[in-house]
C-alpha cells in the first residue's frame, strides 16, 4: 500500500480537521489569485476609462472605478490574510495532534510486543523512529500538505482564467506544466528509495550513539575512544553517503523546473505582447496574464522542496506503519481478579528460539508460599522459564498453570498484577526514590513506601540522601550505586505486595553486604507468598525450600541445599567451584543451621 494511503487510513479520526484545513487552503489560494486579476482590471480602467470592463458594470466614472477596485483589493487581501491564519492554525494543529497520536500509538504498540522485540529491533533504531520519523511527518503536515494543495488549486484557477481570456496563450502558458510534473515524478521515483536508505542509515547511526553513550565508562576504561570514534565515523559516513545520493537528485529538481518556468513565462510575455499590439488582446488582460503566469509557474519551483519533504515524510510513514502493523501476540479474555494462592506448575514445557531448543520438556512444581530456586550455567534455560511464566514468550509445547489454571488462557497483564519481578539489572525511572518504589502508581502511599524500603533494608541509605525519599535517582539510577539500585528494585517489588515474587539473578552483581541484606529481606518477604529465584550465586539460594539444577534446557537435579551436597552431583560441583569448600566442611558449616 502507498505510504500516503497508509497515513490516511491511520488518520481517519482527523478527516474532518483535514477537510477543513483543505477548505481554508483553497479559499486562501482563491484570494491570492484575485489581486493579479484586479491589477489587470485597474490597468484596463486607466487605459480605456469610460470603456473599461468596470464601466460596463455600471460605474462610468474612472475615479469611482479605481476607488471600487481599491476597496475590492483591500477586502480580498483581508480575506486572504484571514484564510491564511485559519489554514496555518488548522494544519499546524493537525500536525501536532497527529504526531502526538503517531508517537503514542507506536510506543503503545511497542509496549504490547514481547520485550525481546526491542533487542531484535535495536533500541537506537526505535528511538529514531519514535522521534525523527514522527517529526518528519509533522514537518510535512505543517507546510508540505498545504503547499501541494495550493499549487494544484492555483494551476486550476489560473488555467481557467487563461482559457477565458485567450485559449492560444493559455496553451503556451501551461505547456511547461506537464514537463514540470513529469520531472517531479521522475525525481520522486528515484528519491524515494534513496531517502528510505538515508533513514535506515540515520537509524544505524542513532543506534551506535545510544549504545556508546550507555557504555561510555567501559569505552574509557579500555581506552577504546579512538576505536569507537572510528566506528561512529563509519556509521556517520554511511549516513552522509546515503544522503549525498538523495541530494544529487534533489539538487537537480530546482534548476530543471526553473528552466521549464522560464519557457512558459517568455511565451506569455512575447506572444501575449504581440496579440496586444495587434489589438487582439486588451492591455489590462495582457497585464493580468503576465502577472498570472508568475502566479501559475513560479510556485512550481517549490516542487523541489515539496518533493523533498514529501519523500522524506513518506519514508518515515512506512517505517512507522511497519511497526504499527507488527502483529501483537493474542491476549486471552480471562483475567485474574482475586489474589491467587501462588501454586505454579510447569508441565513438560518445551521452547526453542528460532529453531534452537532452549527447553526440553521441563516439569516442576512450585507449591504456594514456598521458595524455589533455579540454578545452572548460562544458557541452561532458567531465564527462559521466567519469560514463559510472565507471558513474554509462549511455550511451543506443554503448559504452565497457576493454582491449576492454564495460563495460556489468561490475559498476561492480569497475571502480572499479582507478580513482582526483580531483574539482574533493575530499571529505575528518572524520578525520585519514592517514585521508583511506588512505580506505576500516581498517588503513592508514603507509609507503604517507607515500609517497603525498610523491608528491603534500603531505608538507612535513603534517609542519608539529601532529600530522603524525594531525592532524584538520575537517569537509569545513575546517582545510586549498583547495590542501592538493587535494594530500591526489591523495595518496589515488596511495595506491590505480590502473590508471586520473581528474582532473576538479583544478587549476581552486588557486593557481599548487599547480598546478605537481600537475603535477610527475602527471608521476611517469603512469608505468605511464592518466591521463584534464579541465581548463579549459590549462596543466595542455599536456604530455598527446593533447588532445581538446570543444564541445557533440562532439570538434572532437585532437592534442598543439604540434599544436593550429599549427592555430590552437579550442584555440589558448582558449590565447591564457587566456595572452594570440601563437602565435609560444607556439611559441618550447615549442621548448626540444619539443627536450628
Short mmCIF file of C-alpha atoms in Angstrom, two decimals, residues 66-410:
data_model
loop_
_atom_site.label_atom_id
_atom_site.label_comp_id
_atom_site.label_asym_id
_atom_site.label_seq_id
_atom_site.Cartn_x
_atom_site.Cartn_y
_atom_site.Cartn_z
CA UNK A 66 -10.44 52.94 -9.12
CA UNK A 67 -12.00 53.54 -5.69
CA UNK A 68 -14.14 50.45 -6.17
CA UNK A 69 -11.12 48.40 -7.24
CA UNK A 70 -9.13 49.67 -4.26
CA UNK A 71 -11.89 48.65 -1.86
CA UNK A 72 -12.18 45.25 -3.55
CA UNK A 73 -8.41 44.77 -3.33
CA UNK A 74 -8.39 45.65 0.37
CA UNK A 75 -11.24 43.23 1.00
CA UNK A 76 -9.51 40.45 -0.94
CA UNK A 77 -6.28 40.96 1.00
CA UNK A 78 -8.17 40.91 4.28
CA UNK A 79 -9.85 37.63 3.41
CA UNK A 80 -6.56 36.20 2.12
CA UNK A 81 -4.92 37.04 5.46
CA UNK A 82 -7.84 35.57 7.39
CA UNK A 83 -7.79 32.31 5.41
CA UNK A 84 -4.00 32.11 5.74
CA UNK A 85 -4.37 32.37 9.51
CA UNK A 86 -7.10 29.73 9.52
CA UNK A 87 -5.27 27.20 7.33
CA UNK A 88 -1.98 27.70 9.18
CA UNK A 89 -3.75 27.20 12.50
CA UNK A 90 -5.64 24.12 11.29
CA UNK A 91 -2.72 22.41 9.53
CA UNK A 92 -0.34 23.02 12.41
CA UNK A 93 -2.82 21.78 14.98
CA UNK A 94 -3.45 18.74 12.83
CA UNK A 95 0.31 18.18 12.52
CA UNK A 96 0.75 18.42 16.30
CA UNK A 97 -2.22 16.18 17.05
CA UNK A 98 -1.21 13.57 14.52
CA UNK A 99 2.44 13.46 15.55
CA UNK A 100 1.30 13.05 19.16
CA UNK A 101 -1.05 10.20 18.27
CA UNK A 102 1.52 8.57 15.97
CA UNK A 103 4.18 8.61 18.68
CA UNK A 104 1.80 7.39 21.37
CA UNK A 105 0.40 4.66 19.12
CA UNK A 106 3.85 3.48 18.06
CA UNK A 107 5.07 3.44 21.66
CA UNK A 108 1.90 1.77 22.90
CA UNK A 109 2.18 -0.88 20.18
CA UNK A 110 5.82 -1.42 21.09
CA UNK A 111 4.86 -1.94 24.74
CA UNK A 112 2.34 -4.59 23.69
CA UNK A 113 5.02 -6.55 21.79
CA UNK A 114 7.25 -9.06 23.60
CA UNK A 115 10.25 -7.38 25.32
CA UNK A 116 12.65 -9.28 23.05
CA UNK A 117 11.35 -7.14 20.16
CA UNK A 118 13.43 -4.20 21.39
CA UNK A 119 16.54 -6.39 21.45
CA UNK A 120 15.96 -7.59 17.88
CA UNK A 121 14.93 -4.17 16.52
CA UNK A 122 17.75 -2.33 18.34
CA UNK A 123 16.76 0.47 20.70
CA UNK A 124 18.61 3.16 18.70
CA UNK A 125 16.58 2.42 15.58
CA UNK A 126 13.36 2.51 17.60
CA UNK A 127 14.40 5.85 19.14
CA UNK A 128 14.96 7.26 15.64
CA UNK A 129 11.52 6.02 14.62
CA UNK A 130 9.72 7.46 17.66
CA UNK A 131 11.47 10.82 17.37
CA UNK A 132 12.87 11.76 13.96
CA UNK A 133 10.43 9.77 11.80
CA UNK A 134 7.41 11.11 13.64
CA UNK A 135 8.82 14.65 13.45
CA UNK A 136 9.34 14.23 9.70
CA UNK A 137 5.63 13.50 9.26
CA UNK A 138 4.83 16.55 11.39
CA UNK A 139 7.02 18.79 9.19
CA UNK A 140 5.23 17.57 6.07
CA UNK A 141 1.79 18.32 7.55
CA UNK A 142 2.95 21.70 8.84
CA UNK A 143 3.86 23.05 5.39
CA UNK A 144 4.11 20.44 2.65
CA UNK A 145 0.45 19.38 2.53
CA UNK A 146 -0.77 22.97 2.20
CA UNK A 147 1.84 23.73 -0.49
CA UNK A 148 0.78 20.76 -2.59
CA UNK A 149 -2.90 21.69 -2.33
CA UNK A 150 -2.28 25.33 -3.21
CA UNK A 151 -0.08 24.56 -6.22
CA UNK A 152 -2.83 22.28 -7.57
CA UNK A 153 -5.61 24.83 -6.91
CA UNK A 154 -3.68 27.76 -8.37
CA UNK A 155 -2.96 25.75 -11.52
CA UNK A 156 -6.70 25.08 -11.97
CA UNK A 157 -7.79 28.65 -11.23
CA UNK A 158 -5.18 30.42 -13.33
CA UNK A 159 -5.56 27.93 -16.15
CA UNK A 160 -9.31 28.67 -16.21
CA UNK A 161 -8.66 32.43 -16.37
CA UNK A 162 -6.20 31.95 -19.23
CA UNK A 163 -8.68 29.94 -21.26
CA UNK A 164 -11.40 32.52 -20.65
CA UNK A 165 -9.16 35.32 -21.96
CA UNK A 166 -7.29 33.59 -24.78
CA UNK A 167 -7.06 29.87 -25.43
CA UNK A 168 -3.93 30.18 -27.61
CA UNK A 169 -1.96 31.94 -24.91
CA UNK A 170 -3.29 29.52 -22.28
CA UNK A 171 -1.90 26.60 -24.25
CA UNK A 172 1.54 28.23 -24.32
CA UNK A 173 1.44 29.20 -20.66
CA UNK A 174 0.50 25.74 -19.38
CA UNK A 175 2.81 23.91 -21.81
CA UNK A 176 5.61 23.67 -19.18
CA UNK A 177 3.30 22.21 -16.52
CA UNK A 178 3.28 18.63 -17.89
CA UNK A 179 7.07 18.85 -18.23
CA UNK A 180 7.35 20.05 -14.63
CA UNK A 181 5.07 17.27 -13.34
CA UNK A 182 6.86 14.59 -15.32
CA UNK A 183 10.18 15.84 -13.96
CA UNK A 184 8.82 15.93 -10.41
CA UNK A 185 7.51 12.35 -10.62
CA UNK A 186 10.72 11.18 -12.28
CA UNK A 187 12.77 12.65 -9.47
CA UNK A 188 10.32 11.39 -6.85
CA UNK A 189 10.62 7.82 -8.09
CA UNK A 190 14.38 8.00 -7.71
CA UNK A 191 14.38 9.91 -4.46
CA UNK A 192 12.01 7.62 -2.53
CA UNK A 193 14.38 4.62 -2.20
CA UNK A 194 17.31 6.92 -1.51
CA UNK A 195 15.50 8.65 1.33
CA UNK A 196 14.45 5.28 2.72
CA UNK A 197 18.13 4.27 2.68
CA UNK A 198 19.07 7.55 4.35
CA UNK A 199 16.52 6.92 7.13
CA UNK A 200 17.94 3.42 7.70
CA UNK A 201 21.45 4.88 7.85
CA UNK A 202 20.25 7.53 10.32
CA UNK A 203 18.73 4.80 12.50
CA UNK A 204 22.02 2.85 12.43
CA UNK A 205 23.90 5.98 13.45
CA UNK A 206 21.42 6.64 16.27
CA UNK A 207 21.80 3.05 17.50
CA UNK A 208 25.59 3.41 17.56
CA UNK A 209 25.37 6.68 19.51
CA UNK A 210 22.86 5.27 22.00
CA UNK A 211 24.99 2.18 22.59
CA UNK A 212 28.20 4.19 23.05
CA UNK A 213 26.65 6.72 25.44
CA UNK A 214 25.33 3.85 27.56
CA UNK A 215 28.76 2.21 27.65
CA UNK A 216 30.99 5.29 27.95
CA UNK A 217 32.60 4.10 31.19
CA UNK A 218 33.67 0.83 29.55
CA UNK A 219 34.94 2.66 26.46
CA UNK A 220 37.12 4.91 28.61
CA UNK A 221 38.24 2.09 30.88
CA UNK A 222 39.53 0.14 27.88
CA UNK A 223 40.98 3.30 26.26
CA UNK A 224 38.83 2.46 23.24
CA UNK A 225 37.89 6.06 22.43
CA UNK A 226 39.69 6.04 19.06
CA UNK A 227 38.27 2.60 18.24
CA UNK A 228 34.70 3.69 18.91
CA UNK A 229 35.23 7.05 17.23
CA UNK A 230 36.22 5.11 14.09
CA UNK A 231 33.04 3.02 14.38
CA UNK A 232 30.97 6.18 14.72
CA UNK A 233 32.79 7.77 11.79
CA UNK A 234 31.94 4.79 9.58
CA UNK A 235 28.27 4.97 10.60
CA UNK A 236 28.22 8.73 10.05
CA UNK A 237 29.94 8.32 6.68
CA UNK A 238 27.30 5.78 5.70
CA UNK A 239 24.57 8.27 6.60
CA UNK A 240 26.38 11.04 4.73
CA UNK A 241 26.83 8.85 1.65
CA UNK A 242 23.15 7.85 1.59
CA UNK A 243 22.11 11.47 1.97
CA UNK A 244 24.55 12.53 -0.75
CA UNK A 245 22.82 10.18 -3.21
CA UNK A 246 19.48 11.81 -2.44
CA UNK A 247 20.96 15.31 -2.54
CA UNK A 248 22.38 14.76 -6.03
CA UNK A 249 18.86 14.17 -7.34
CA UNK A 250 17.03 16.72 -5.18
CA UNK A 251 19.53 19.46 -6.19
CA UNK A 252 18.68 18.89 -9.86
CA UNK A 253 14.94 19.46 -9.43
CA UNK A 254 15.03 23.20 -8.84
CA UNK A 255 17.11 24.20 -11.89
CA UNK A 256 15.11 21.87 -14.16
CA UNK A 257 11.80 23.36 -13.01
CA UNK A 258 13.12 26.93 -13.33
CA UNK A 259 14.01 26.33 -16.99
CA UNK A 260 10.50 25.00 -17.67
CA UNK A 261 9.01 28.02 -15.87
CA UNK A 262 11.14 30.36 -17.97
CA UNK A 263 9.78 28.80 -21.17
CA UNK A 264 6.17 29.44 -20.12
CA UNK A 265 6.84 32.97 -18.90
CA UNK A 266 8.75 34.02 -22.05
CA UNK A 267 5.98 32.57 -24.23
CA UNK A 268 3.34 34.60 -22.39
CA UNK A 269 5.45 37.76 -22.45
CA UNK A 270 6.26 37.55 -26.15
CA UNK A 271 3.16 36.05 -27.72
CA UNK A 272 0.80 37.95 -25.42
CA UNK A 273 2.58 41.19 -26.27
CA UNK A 274 2.22 40.50 -29.98
CA UNK A 275 -1.51 39.85 -29.54
CA UNK A 276 -1.89 43.09 -27.57
CA UNK A 277 -0.04 45.09 -30.25
CA UNK A 278 -2.37 43.62 -32.86
CA UNK A 279 -5.36 44.67 -30.80
CA UNK A 280 -6.48 41.08 -30.30
CA UNK A 281 -5.89 41.26 -26.54
CA UNK A 282 -6.63 44.13 -24.20
CA UNK A 283 -3.82 45.88 -22.30
CA UNK A 284 -5.47 45.04 -18.99
CA UNK A 285 -5.87 41.40 -19.96
CA UNK A 286 -2.24 41.27 -21.08
CA UNK A 287 -1.11 42.76 -17.75
CA UNK A 288 -3.21 40.28 -15.81
CA UNK A 289 -1.90 37.34 -17.83
CA UNK A 290 1.73 38.34 -17.31
CA UNK A 291 1.17 38.54 -13.54
CA UNK A 292 -0.86 35.31 -13.54
CA UNK A 293 1.88 33.48 -15.41
CA UNK A 294 4.14 34.28 -12.49
CA UNK A 295 1.46 33.04 -10.11
CA UNK A 296 0.94 29.90 -12.16
CA UNK A 297 4.51 28.86 -12.79
CA UNK A 298 6.76 30.24 -10.07
CA UNK A 299 5.12 28.22 -7.28
CA UNK A 300 6.17 25.21 -9.34
CA UNK A 301 9.77 25.97 -8.36
CA UNK A 302 8.79 24.94 -4.84
CA UNK A 303 8.02 21.46 -6.12
CA UNK A 304 11.67 20.70 -5.43
CA UNK A 305 11.23 21.41 -1.72
CA UNK A 306 7.78 19.81 -1.71
CA UNK A 307 9.07 16.64 -3.38
CA UNK A 308 12.00 16.52 -0.99
CA UNK A 309 9.78 16.97 2.07
CA UNK A 310 7.15 14.57 0.73
CA UNK A 311 9.63 11.75 0.05
CA UNK A 312 11.29 12.11 3.43
CA UNK A 313 7.87 12.03 5.11
CA UNK A 314 6.66 9.00 3.14
CA UNK A 315 9.82 7.05 4.02
CA UNK A 316 9.13 7.84 7.67
CA UNK A 317 5.43 6.92 7.33
CA UNK A 318 6.39 3.48 6.01
CA UNK A 319 8.71 2.85 8.95
CA UNK A 320 6.10 3.93 11.50
CA UNK A 321 3.31 1.93 9.85
CA UNK A 322 5.53 -1.15 9.58
CA UNK A 323 5.91 -1.04 13.36
CA UNK A 324 2.18 -0.49 13.88
CA UNK A 325 1.43 -3.41 11.54
CA UNK A 326 3.67 -5.78 13.51
CA UNK A 327 1.29 -8.49 14.79
CA UNK A 328 0.57 -8.48 18.50
CA UNK A 329 0.53 -11.70 20.50
CA UNK A 330 -3.01 -12.90 21.25
CA UNK A 331 -4.47 -11.72 24.56
CA UNK A 332 -6.93 -14.11 26.16
CA UNK A 333 -10.04 -12.54 27.65
CA UNK A 334 -9.88 -14.33 31.02
CA UNK A 335 -8.47 -12.27 33.90
CA UNK A 336 -7.26 -12.98 37.41
CA UNK A 337 -9.31 -10.71 39.61
CA UNK A 338 -8.79 -12.34 43.00
CA UNK A 339 -5.34 -12.72 44.53
CA UNK A 340 -4.05 -16.21 43.62
CA UNK A 341 -2.64 -18.61 46.18
CA UNK A 342 0.51 -18.82 44.05
CA UNK A 343 0.93 -22.54 43.28
CA UNK A 344 2.83 -22.91 39.98
CA UNK A 345 3.24 -25.97 37.78
CA UNK A 346 5.40 -26.34 34.66
CA UNK A 347 4.26 -29.44 32.78
CA UNK A 348 6.50 -30.83 30.03
CA UNK A 349 7.32 -27.29 28.81
CA UNK A 350 9.27 -27.04 25.57
CA UNK A 351 10.55 -23.94 23.80
CA UNK A 352 13.00 -23.06 21.02
CA UNK A 353 14.49 -19.76 19.82
CA UNK A 354 14.39 -19.68 16.01
CA UNK A 355 14.72 -23.46 15.84
CA UNK A 356 17.34 -23.68 18.64
CA UNK A 357 15.84 -25.72 21.51
CA UNK A 358 16.08 -23.96 24.88
CA UNK A 359 13.82 -26.17 27.00
CA UNK A 360 13.37 -29.92 26.61
CA UNK A 361 10.19 -31.00 28.39
CA UNK A 362 10.78 -29.24 31.73
CA UNK A 363 8.39 -30.23 34.52
CA UNK A 364 8.47 -28.81 38.03
CA UNK A 365 6.10 -27.66 40.76
CA UNK A 366 6.31 -24.58 42.96
CA UNK A 367 3.93 -25.03 45.91
CA UNK A 368 2.11 -21.92 47.12
CA UNK A 369 4.05 -20.00 49.77
CA UNK A 370 7.32 -21.85 49.13
CA UNK A 371 10.69 -20.58 47.90
CA UNK A 372 12.02 -22.47 44.89
CA UNK A 373 15.35 -21.76 43.18
CA UNK A 374 16.61 -22.44 39.66
CA UNK A 375 20.37 -22.66 39.23
CA UNK A 376 22.65 -23.64 36.41
CA UNK A 377 25.11 -22.31 33.88
CA UNK A 378 24.47 -19.69 31.22
CA UNK A 379 22.10 -20.97 28.56
CA UNK A 380 20.62 -23.68 30.77
CA UNK A 381 17.07 -22.28 30.32
CA UNK A 382 16.45 -20.57 33.67
CA UNK A 383 15.54 -17.13 32.32
CA UNK A 384 13.51 -18.69 29.52
CA UNK A 385 11.26 -20.32 32.12
CA UNK A 386 10.70 -16.92 33.75
CA UNK A 387 9.83 -15.28 30.41
CA UNK A 388 7.32 -18.04 29.73
CA UNK A 389 5.80 -17.61 33.18
CA UNK A 390 5.45 -13.84 32.73
CA UNK A 391 3.85 -14.30 29.31
CA UNK A 392 6.70 -12.64 27.40
CA UNK A 393 7.01 -15.91 25.43
CA UNK A 394 4.61 -18.77 24.77
CA UNK A 395 5.57 -22.43 25.14
CA UNK A 396 5.92 -24.47 21.97
CA UNK A 397 4.51 -27.42 23.90
CA UNK A 398 3.37 -28.22 27.41
CA UNK A 399 1.63 -25.85 29.77
CA UNK A 400 2.18 -23.55 32.73
CA UNK A 401 -0.52 -23.48 35.41
CA UNK A 402 -1.27 -21.15 38.31
CA UNK A 403 -3.43 -22.70 41.02
CA UNK A 404 -4.37 -25.33 38.43
CA UNK A 405 -5.42 -22.73 35.83
CA UNK A 406 -3.67 -22.94 32.45
CA UNK A 407 -2.02 -19.54 31.91
CA UNK A 408 -2.38 -19.91 28.14
CA UNK A 409 -6.00 -18.84 28.61
CA UNK A 410 -5.24 -15.91 30.95
#
